[in-house]
Coordinates of C-alpha atoms and ligand atoms in Angstrom, one line a residue:
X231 CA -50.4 -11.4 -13.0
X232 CA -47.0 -12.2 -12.1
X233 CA -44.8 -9.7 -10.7
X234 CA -42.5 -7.7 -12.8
X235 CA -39.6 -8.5 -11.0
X236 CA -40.2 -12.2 -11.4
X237 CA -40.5 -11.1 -15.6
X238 CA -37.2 -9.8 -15.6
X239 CA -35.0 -12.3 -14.0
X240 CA -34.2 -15.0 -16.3
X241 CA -34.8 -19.1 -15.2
X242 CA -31.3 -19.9 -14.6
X243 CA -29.8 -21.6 -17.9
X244 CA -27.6 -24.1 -16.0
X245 CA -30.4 -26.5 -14.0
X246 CA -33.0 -25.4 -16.8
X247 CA -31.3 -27.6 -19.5
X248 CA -30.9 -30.3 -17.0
X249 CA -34.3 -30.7 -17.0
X250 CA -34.3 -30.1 -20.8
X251 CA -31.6 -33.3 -21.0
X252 CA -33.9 -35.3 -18.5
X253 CA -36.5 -35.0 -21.0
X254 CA -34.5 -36.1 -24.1
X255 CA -33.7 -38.9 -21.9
X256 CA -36.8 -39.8 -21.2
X257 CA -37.6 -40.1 -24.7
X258 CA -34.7 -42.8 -25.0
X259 CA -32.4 -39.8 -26.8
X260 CA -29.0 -40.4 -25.2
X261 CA -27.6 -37.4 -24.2
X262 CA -23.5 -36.8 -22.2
X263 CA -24.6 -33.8 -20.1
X264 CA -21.1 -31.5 -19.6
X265 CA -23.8 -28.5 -18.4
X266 CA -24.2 -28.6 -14.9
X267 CA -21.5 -28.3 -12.5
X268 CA -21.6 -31.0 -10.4
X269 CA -19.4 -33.3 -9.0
X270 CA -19.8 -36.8 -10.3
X271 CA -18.5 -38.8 -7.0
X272 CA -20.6 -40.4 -4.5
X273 CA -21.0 -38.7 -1.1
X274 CA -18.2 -39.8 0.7
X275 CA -19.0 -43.3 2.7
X276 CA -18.4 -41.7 6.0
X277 CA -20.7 -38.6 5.3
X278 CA -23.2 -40.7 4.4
X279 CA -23.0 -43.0 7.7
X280 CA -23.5 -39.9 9.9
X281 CA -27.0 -39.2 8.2
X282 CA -27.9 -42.2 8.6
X283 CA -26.7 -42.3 12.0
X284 CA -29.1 -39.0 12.7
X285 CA -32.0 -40.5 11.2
X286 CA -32.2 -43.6 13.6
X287 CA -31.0 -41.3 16.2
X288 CA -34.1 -38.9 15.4
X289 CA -32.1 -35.9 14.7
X290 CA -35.4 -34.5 12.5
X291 CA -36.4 -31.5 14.0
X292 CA -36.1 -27.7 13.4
X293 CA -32.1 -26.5 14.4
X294 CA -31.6 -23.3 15.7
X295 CA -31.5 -20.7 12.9
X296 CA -28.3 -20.4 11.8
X297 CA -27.7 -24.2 12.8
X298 CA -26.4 -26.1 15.8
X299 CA -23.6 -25.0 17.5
X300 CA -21.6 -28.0 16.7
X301 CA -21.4 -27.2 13.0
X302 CA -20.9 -23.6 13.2
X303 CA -17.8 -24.6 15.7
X304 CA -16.6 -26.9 13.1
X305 CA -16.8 -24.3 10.0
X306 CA -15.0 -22.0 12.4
X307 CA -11.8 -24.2 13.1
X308 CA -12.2 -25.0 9.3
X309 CA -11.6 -21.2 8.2
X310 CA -9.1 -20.7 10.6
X311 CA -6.8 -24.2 9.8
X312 CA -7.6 -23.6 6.0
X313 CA -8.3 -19.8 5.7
X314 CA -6.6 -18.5 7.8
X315 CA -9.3 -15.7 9.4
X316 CA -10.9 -16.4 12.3
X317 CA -14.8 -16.2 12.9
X318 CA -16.6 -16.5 15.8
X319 CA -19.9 -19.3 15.8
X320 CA -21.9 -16.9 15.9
X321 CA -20.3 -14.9 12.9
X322 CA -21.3 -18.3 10.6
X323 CA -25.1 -18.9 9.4
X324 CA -26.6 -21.9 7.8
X325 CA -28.5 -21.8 4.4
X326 CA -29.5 -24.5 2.0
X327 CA -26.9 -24.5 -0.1
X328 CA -24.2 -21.4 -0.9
X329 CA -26.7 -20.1 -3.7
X330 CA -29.2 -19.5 -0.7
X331 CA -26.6 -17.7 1.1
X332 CA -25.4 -15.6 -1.1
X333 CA -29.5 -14.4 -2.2
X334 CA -30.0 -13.9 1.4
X335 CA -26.9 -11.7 2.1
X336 CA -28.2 -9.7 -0.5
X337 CA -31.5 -9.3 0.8
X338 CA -29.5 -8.3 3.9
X339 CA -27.3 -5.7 2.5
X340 CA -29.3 -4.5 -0.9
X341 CA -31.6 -0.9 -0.8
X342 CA -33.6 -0.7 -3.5
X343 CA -31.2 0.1 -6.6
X344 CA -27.7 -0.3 -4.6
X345 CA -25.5 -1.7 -7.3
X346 CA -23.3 -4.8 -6.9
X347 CA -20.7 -4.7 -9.5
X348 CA -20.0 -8.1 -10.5
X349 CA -16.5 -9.3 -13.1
X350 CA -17.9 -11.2 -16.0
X351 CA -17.5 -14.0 -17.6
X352 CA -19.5 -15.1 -13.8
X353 CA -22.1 -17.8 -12.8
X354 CA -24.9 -17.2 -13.8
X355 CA -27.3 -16.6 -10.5
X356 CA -25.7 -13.9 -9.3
X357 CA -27.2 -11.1 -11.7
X358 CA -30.5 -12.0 -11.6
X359 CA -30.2 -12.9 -8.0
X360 CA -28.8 -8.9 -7.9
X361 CA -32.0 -8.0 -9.4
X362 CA -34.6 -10.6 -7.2
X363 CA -32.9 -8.4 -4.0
X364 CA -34.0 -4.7 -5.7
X365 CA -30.4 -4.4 -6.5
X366 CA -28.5 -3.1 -10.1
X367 CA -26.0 -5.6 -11.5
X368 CA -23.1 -3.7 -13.2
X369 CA -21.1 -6.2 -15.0
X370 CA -17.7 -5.6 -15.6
X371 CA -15.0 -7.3 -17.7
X372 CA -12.3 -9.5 -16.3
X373 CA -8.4 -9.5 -18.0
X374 CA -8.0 -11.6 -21.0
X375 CA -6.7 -14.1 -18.9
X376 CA -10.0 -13.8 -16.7
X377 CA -8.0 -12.2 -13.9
X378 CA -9.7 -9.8 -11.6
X379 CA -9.3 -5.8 -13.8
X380 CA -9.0 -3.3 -10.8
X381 CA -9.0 -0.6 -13.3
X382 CA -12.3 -1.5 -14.4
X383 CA -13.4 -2.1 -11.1
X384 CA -12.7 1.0 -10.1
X385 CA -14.1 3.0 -12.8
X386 CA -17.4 1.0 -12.3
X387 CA -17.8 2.6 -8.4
X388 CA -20.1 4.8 -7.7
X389 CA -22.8 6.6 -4.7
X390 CA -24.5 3.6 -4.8
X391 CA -21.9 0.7 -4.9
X392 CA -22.8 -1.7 -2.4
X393 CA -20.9 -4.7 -2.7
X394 CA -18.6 -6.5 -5.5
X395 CA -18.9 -9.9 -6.0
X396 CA -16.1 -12.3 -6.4
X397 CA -15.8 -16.1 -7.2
X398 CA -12.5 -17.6 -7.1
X399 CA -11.7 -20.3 -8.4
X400 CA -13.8 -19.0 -11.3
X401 CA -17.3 -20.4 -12.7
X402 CA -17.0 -20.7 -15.3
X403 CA -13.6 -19.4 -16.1
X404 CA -11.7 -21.0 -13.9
X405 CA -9.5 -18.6 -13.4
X406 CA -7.9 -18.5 -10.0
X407 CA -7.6 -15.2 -8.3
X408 CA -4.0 -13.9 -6.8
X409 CA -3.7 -12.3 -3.7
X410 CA -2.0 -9.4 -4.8
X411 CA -5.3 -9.0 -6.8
X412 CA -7.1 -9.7 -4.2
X413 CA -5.2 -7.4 -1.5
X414 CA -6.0 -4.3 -4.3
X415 CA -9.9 -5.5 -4.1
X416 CA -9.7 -4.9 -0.5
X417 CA -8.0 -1.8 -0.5
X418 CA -10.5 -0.7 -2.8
X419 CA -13.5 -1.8 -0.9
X420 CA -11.9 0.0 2.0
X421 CA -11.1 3.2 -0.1
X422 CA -14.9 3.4 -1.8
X423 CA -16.6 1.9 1.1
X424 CA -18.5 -1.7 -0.1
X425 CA -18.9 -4.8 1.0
X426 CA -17.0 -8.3 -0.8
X427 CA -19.2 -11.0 -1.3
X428 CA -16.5 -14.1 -1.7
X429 CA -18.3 -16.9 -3.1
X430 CA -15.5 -19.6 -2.4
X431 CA -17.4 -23.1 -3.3
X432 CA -14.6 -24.2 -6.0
X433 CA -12.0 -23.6 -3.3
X434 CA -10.4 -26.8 -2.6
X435 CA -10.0 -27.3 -6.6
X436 CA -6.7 -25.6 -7.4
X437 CA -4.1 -26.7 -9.9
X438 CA -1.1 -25.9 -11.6
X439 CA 0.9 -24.7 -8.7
X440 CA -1.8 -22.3 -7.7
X441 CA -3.5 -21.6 -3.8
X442 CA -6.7 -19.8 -2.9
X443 CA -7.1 -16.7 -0.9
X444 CA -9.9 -15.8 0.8
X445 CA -9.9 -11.8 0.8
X446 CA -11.4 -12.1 4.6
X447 CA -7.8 -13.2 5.4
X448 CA -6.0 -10.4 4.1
X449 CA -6.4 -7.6 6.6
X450 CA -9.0 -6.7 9.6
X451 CA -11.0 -4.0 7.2
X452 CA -11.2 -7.1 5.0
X453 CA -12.6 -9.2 7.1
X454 CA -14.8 -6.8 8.5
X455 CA -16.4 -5.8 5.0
X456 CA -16.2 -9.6 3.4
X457 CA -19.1 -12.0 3.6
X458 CA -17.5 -15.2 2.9
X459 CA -19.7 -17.9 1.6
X460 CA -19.0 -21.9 1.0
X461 CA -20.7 -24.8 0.7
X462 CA -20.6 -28.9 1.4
X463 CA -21.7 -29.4 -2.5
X464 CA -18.5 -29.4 -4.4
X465 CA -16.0 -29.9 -1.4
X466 CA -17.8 -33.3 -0.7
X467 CA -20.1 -33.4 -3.6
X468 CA -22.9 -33.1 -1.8
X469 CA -24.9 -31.0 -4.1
X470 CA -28.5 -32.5 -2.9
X471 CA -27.8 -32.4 0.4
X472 CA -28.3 -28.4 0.3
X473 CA -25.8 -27.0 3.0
X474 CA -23.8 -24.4 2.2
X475 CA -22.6 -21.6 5.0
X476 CA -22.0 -17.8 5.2
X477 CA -19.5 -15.9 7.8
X478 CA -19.2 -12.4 8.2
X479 CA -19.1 -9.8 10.7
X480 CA -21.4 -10.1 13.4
X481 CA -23.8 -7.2 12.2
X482 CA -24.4 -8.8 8.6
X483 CA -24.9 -12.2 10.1
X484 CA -27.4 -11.0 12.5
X485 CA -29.2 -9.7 9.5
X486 CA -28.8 -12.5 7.4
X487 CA -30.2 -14.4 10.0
X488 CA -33.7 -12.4 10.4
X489 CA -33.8 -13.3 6.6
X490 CA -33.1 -17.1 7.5
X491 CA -35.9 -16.8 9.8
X492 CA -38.6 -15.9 7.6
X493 CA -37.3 -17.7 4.8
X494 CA -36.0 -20.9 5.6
X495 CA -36.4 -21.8 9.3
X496 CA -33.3 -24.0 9.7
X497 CA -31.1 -26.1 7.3
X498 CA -32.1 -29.6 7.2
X499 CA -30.6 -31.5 10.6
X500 CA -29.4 -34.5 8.9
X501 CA -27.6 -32.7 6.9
X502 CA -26.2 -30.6 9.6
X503 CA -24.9 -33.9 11.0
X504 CA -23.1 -35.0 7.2
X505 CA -21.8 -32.3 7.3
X506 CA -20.5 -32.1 11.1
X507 CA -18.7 -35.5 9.7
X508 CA -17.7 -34.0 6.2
X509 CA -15.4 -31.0 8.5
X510 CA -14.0 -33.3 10.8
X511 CA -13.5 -36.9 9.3
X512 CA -10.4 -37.4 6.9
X513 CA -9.6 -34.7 3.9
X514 CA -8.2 -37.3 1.8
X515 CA -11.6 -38.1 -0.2
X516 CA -11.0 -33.9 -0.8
X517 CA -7.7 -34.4 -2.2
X518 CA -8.5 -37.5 -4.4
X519 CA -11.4 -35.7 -6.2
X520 CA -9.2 -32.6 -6.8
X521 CA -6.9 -34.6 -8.2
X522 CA -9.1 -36.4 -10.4
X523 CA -10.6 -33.2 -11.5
X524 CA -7.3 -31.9 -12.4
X525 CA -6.1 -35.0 -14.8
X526 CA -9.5 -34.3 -16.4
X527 CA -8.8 -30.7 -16.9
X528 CA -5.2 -31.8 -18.7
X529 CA -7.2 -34.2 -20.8
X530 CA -10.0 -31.8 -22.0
X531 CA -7.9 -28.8 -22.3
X532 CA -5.9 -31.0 -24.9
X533 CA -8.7 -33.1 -26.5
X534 CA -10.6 -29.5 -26.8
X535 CA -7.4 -27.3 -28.5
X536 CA -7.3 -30.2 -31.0
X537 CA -10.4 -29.1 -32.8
X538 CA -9.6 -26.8 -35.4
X539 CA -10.8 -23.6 -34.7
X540 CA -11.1 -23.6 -30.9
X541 CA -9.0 -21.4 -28.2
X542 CA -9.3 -22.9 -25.1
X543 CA -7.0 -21.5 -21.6
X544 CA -6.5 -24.7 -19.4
X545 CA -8.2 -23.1 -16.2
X546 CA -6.5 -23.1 -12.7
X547 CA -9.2 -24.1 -10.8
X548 CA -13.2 -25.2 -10.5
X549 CA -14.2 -27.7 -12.7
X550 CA -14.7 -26.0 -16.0
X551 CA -13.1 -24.9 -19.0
X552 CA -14.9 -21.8 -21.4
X553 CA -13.5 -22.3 -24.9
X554 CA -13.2 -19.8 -27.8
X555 CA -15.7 -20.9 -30.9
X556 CA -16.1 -17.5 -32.0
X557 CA -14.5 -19.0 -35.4
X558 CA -17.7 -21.4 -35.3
X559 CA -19.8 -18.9 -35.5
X560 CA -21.6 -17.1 -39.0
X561 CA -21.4 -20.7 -40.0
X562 CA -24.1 -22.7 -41.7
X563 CA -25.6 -26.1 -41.2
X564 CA -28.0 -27.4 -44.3
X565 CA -28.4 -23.8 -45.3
X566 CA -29.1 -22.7 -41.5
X567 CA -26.7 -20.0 -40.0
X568 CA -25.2 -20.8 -36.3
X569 CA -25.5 -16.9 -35.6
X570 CA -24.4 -17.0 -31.5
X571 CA -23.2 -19.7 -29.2
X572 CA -26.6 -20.2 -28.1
X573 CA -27.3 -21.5 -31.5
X574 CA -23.7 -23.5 -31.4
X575 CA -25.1 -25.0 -28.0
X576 CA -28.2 -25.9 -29.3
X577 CA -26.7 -27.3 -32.3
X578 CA -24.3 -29.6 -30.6
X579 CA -26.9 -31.0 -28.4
X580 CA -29.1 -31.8 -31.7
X581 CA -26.7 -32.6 -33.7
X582 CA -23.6 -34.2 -31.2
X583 CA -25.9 -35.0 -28.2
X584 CA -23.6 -33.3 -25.7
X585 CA -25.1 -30.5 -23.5
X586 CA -23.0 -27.9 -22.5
X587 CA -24.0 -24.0 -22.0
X588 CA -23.7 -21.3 -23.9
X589 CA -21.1 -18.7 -22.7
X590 CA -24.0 -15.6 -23.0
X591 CA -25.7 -17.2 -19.9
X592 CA -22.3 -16.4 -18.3
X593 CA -22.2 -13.1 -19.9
X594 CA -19.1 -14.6 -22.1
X595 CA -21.1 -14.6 -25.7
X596 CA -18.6 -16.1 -28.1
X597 CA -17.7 -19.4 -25.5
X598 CA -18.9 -22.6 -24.4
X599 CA -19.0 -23.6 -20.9
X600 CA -18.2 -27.3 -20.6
X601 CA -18.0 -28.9 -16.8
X602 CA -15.1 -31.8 -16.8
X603 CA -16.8 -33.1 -13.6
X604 CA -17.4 -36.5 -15.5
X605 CA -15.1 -39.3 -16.3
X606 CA -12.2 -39.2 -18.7
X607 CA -14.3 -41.6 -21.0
X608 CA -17.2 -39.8 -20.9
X609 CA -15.2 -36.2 -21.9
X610 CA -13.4 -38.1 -24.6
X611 CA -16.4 -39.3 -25.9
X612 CA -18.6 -35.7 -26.2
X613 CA -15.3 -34.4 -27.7
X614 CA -15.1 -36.6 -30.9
X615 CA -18.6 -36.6 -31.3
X616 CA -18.4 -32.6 -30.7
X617 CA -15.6 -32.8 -33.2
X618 CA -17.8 -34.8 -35.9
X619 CA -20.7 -32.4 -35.6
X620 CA -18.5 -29.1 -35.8
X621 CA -17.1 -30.5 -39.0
X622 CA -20.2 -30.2 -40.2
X623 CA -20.3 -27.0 -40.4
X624 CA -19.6 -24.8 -43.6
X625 CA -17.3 -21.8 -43.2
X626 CA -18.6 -18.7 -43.7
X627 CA -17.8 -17.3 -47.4
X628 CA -14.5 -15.5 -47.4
X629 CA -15.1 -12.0 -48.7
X630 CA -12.6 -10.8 -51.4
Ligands
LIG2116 N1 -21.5 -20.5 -6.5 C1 -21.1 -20.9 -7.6 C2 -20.0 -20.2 -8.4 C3 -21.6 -22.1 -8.2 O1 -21.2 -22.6 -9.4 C4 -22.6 -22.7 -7.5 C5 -23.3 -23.9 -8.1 N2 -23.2 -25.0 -7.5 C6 -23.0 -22.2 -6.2 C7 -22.5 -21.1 -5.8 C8 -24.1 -22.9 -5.4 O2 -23.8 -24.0 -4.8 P1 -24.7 -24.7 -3.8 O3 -26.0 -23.9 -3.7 O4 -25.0 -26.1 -4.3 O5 -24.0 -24.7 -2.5
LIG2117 N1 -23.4 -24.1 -10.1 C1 -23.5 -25.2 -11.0 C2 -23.3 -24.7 -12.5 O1 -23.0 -23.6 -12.7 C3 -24.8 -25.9 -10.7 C4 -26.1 -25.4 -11.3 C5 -26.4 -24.1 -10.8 O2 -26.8 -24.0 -9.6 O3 -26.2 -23.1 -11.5 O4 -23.6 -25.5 -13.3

């Protein structure tokens, strides 16, 4: 029998309908997959040489824990030149990938029913990873804009608040926090006593004008009560490679790092050593994604508000957008109603072969969640045939 927590957690939506797409494909159904968030660029050329370079140098052993000094030393000039907060080595840990890190701080910091009040629209891990740790998630709504409600925040505190999470730039929102929002989260953490967990993967994709914060930065209780996490996977779109890091104050990492211990051992070494060379090689390959990510964005957001009936905010960072169909839905398709946007989703990937997500899994029921990590070509072509399919769609009966 398997356990009951196991039964309540959901299979994350995201990588589940990659492997639903993988098997349409298979069948020699083409299918333009806008689900999962991941950047579509090569590993940089000079990333990759380092692994190599580790391989025929036998670097292929267990690490240390929370990985070898030279990487943690690297990450800590990294927050300091970029983040401006500074970490000690030891105050960084090693997990595979930032998903992993943020599961284990959890484990570190979660009693049985401490709640971790999380704003929603958010990625979709996070409550059920909540739950896998013995922890409540208490989801709370965002602004209209999908910037961070204090208020609501606030009211959501209580005995048994242990942490909030945050994720700026925003998955799937892509809303991009500010720092006087961010300076009111910390005085609020202070004030109620919890910890931040700042998952800060999207960070080097900003637009508009816009600049991340991290909330460590803001002030020394700050730092002291945030666990900032990152990863190589977006950054250097280096999602297989699985390294993403975690630094906090000493105490958490030391706790994090019994968890590592048990769990995982130690990251994979050659990927220690891509990423030694991702931190201190050029940034430029950083900027040129980010840039391409952005003319993307501007294309989509366009292509997307053109379809009658859709709302769409152009996002300020990350590489998503979560369109409005709400007027989409109640509709009905050869005498079948599209009730949800789980139905919309599941219609559009029948009916337009494009695969994008359905807002509930991101606790945003009403939305889409479409990734513009993929070529301009490749966006315009989902959106007309998403266009053609939506058209097919008869309007619900206006009541008189
Ligand atoms: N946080 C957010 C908001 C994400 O979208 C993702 C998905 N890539 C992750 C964390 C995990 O990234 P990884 O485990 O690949 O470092
Ligand atoms: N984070 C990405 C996404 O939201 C990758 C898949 C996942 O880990 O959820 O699509």
């Amino acid at each position: 029998m398997i356990s009951k927590r196991i039964q309540e957690v959901e299979p994350s939506r995201t990588v589940e309908l990659t492997n639903r797409i993988a098997a349409m494909r298979r069948e020699g159904i083409p299918v333009i997959g806008l689900n999962v968030g991941e950047p579509d660029f090569d590993t940089p050329a000079h990333i990759r040489r380092a692994a190599k370079e580790a391989i025929e140098e036998g670097f292929t052993r267990y690490t240390p824990v929370m990985g070898v000094p030279e990487i943690r030393e690297a990450i800590a000039s990294k927050l300091m030149r970029e983040n401006h907060v500074e970490y000690a080595p030891d105050e960084i840990t090693l997990g595979p990938g930032a998903k992993q890190c943020i599961y284990a701080a959890l484990l570190a910091l979660c009693d049985p029913g401490d709640e971790v009040i999380i704003p929603c629209p958010c990625w979709v891990s996070y409550t059920e990873m909540v739950r896998m740790a013995g922890g409540v998630p208490v989801a709370v709504r965002t602004a209209e804009d999908f910037s961070l409600d204090l208020a609501h925040i606030e009211r959501a505190v209580t005995g048994r608040t242990k942490a909030v999470i945050i994720n700026t730039p925003n998955n799937p929102t892509g809303a991009v926090y500010s720092k006087e929002s961010l300076e009111e989260l910390a005085l609020l953490a202070q004030k109620h006593d919890f910890y931040v967990l700042s998952d800060e993967v999207y960070e080097c994709m900003v637009y508009e004008g816009r600049t991340h914060v991290s909330v460590s930065a803001l002030s020394r209780d700050a730092r002291r009560r945030t666990v900032l996490i990152n990863s190589f996977s977006k950054t250097y779109a280096m999602t297989g490679w699985r390294l993403g890091y975690l630094a906090a104050d000493r105490e958490v990492v030391q706790a994090v790092n019994v968890v590592q211990s048990q769990m995982v051992s130690s990251v994979n070494s050659i990927s220690q050593k891509a990423g030694i060379a991702a931190l201190q090689g050029s940034q430029d390959c950083v900027r040129e994604m980010a840039s391409e990510y952005d003319r993307r964005r501007l294309f989509l957001h366009e292509r997307l508000n053109r379809i009658e009936g859709i709302r769409c905010q152009s996002g300020e960072g990350a590489f998503y957008l979560l369109p409005d169909v709400t007027d989409y839905l109640g509709r009905t398709y050869n005498g079948k109603r599209i009730a949800d946007d789980l139905a919309l989703a599941e219609f559009l990937l029948e009916k337009a072969r494009v695969a994008v997500v359905p807002g509930s899994a991101f606790l945003a029921p009403g939305h889409l969640r479409i990734t513009y990590a993929a070529s301009v070509e490749t966006l315009e072509r989902a959106a007309d045939a998403m266009e053609a399919a939506l058209r097919l769609l008869e309007k619900k009966e206006k009541k008189v």
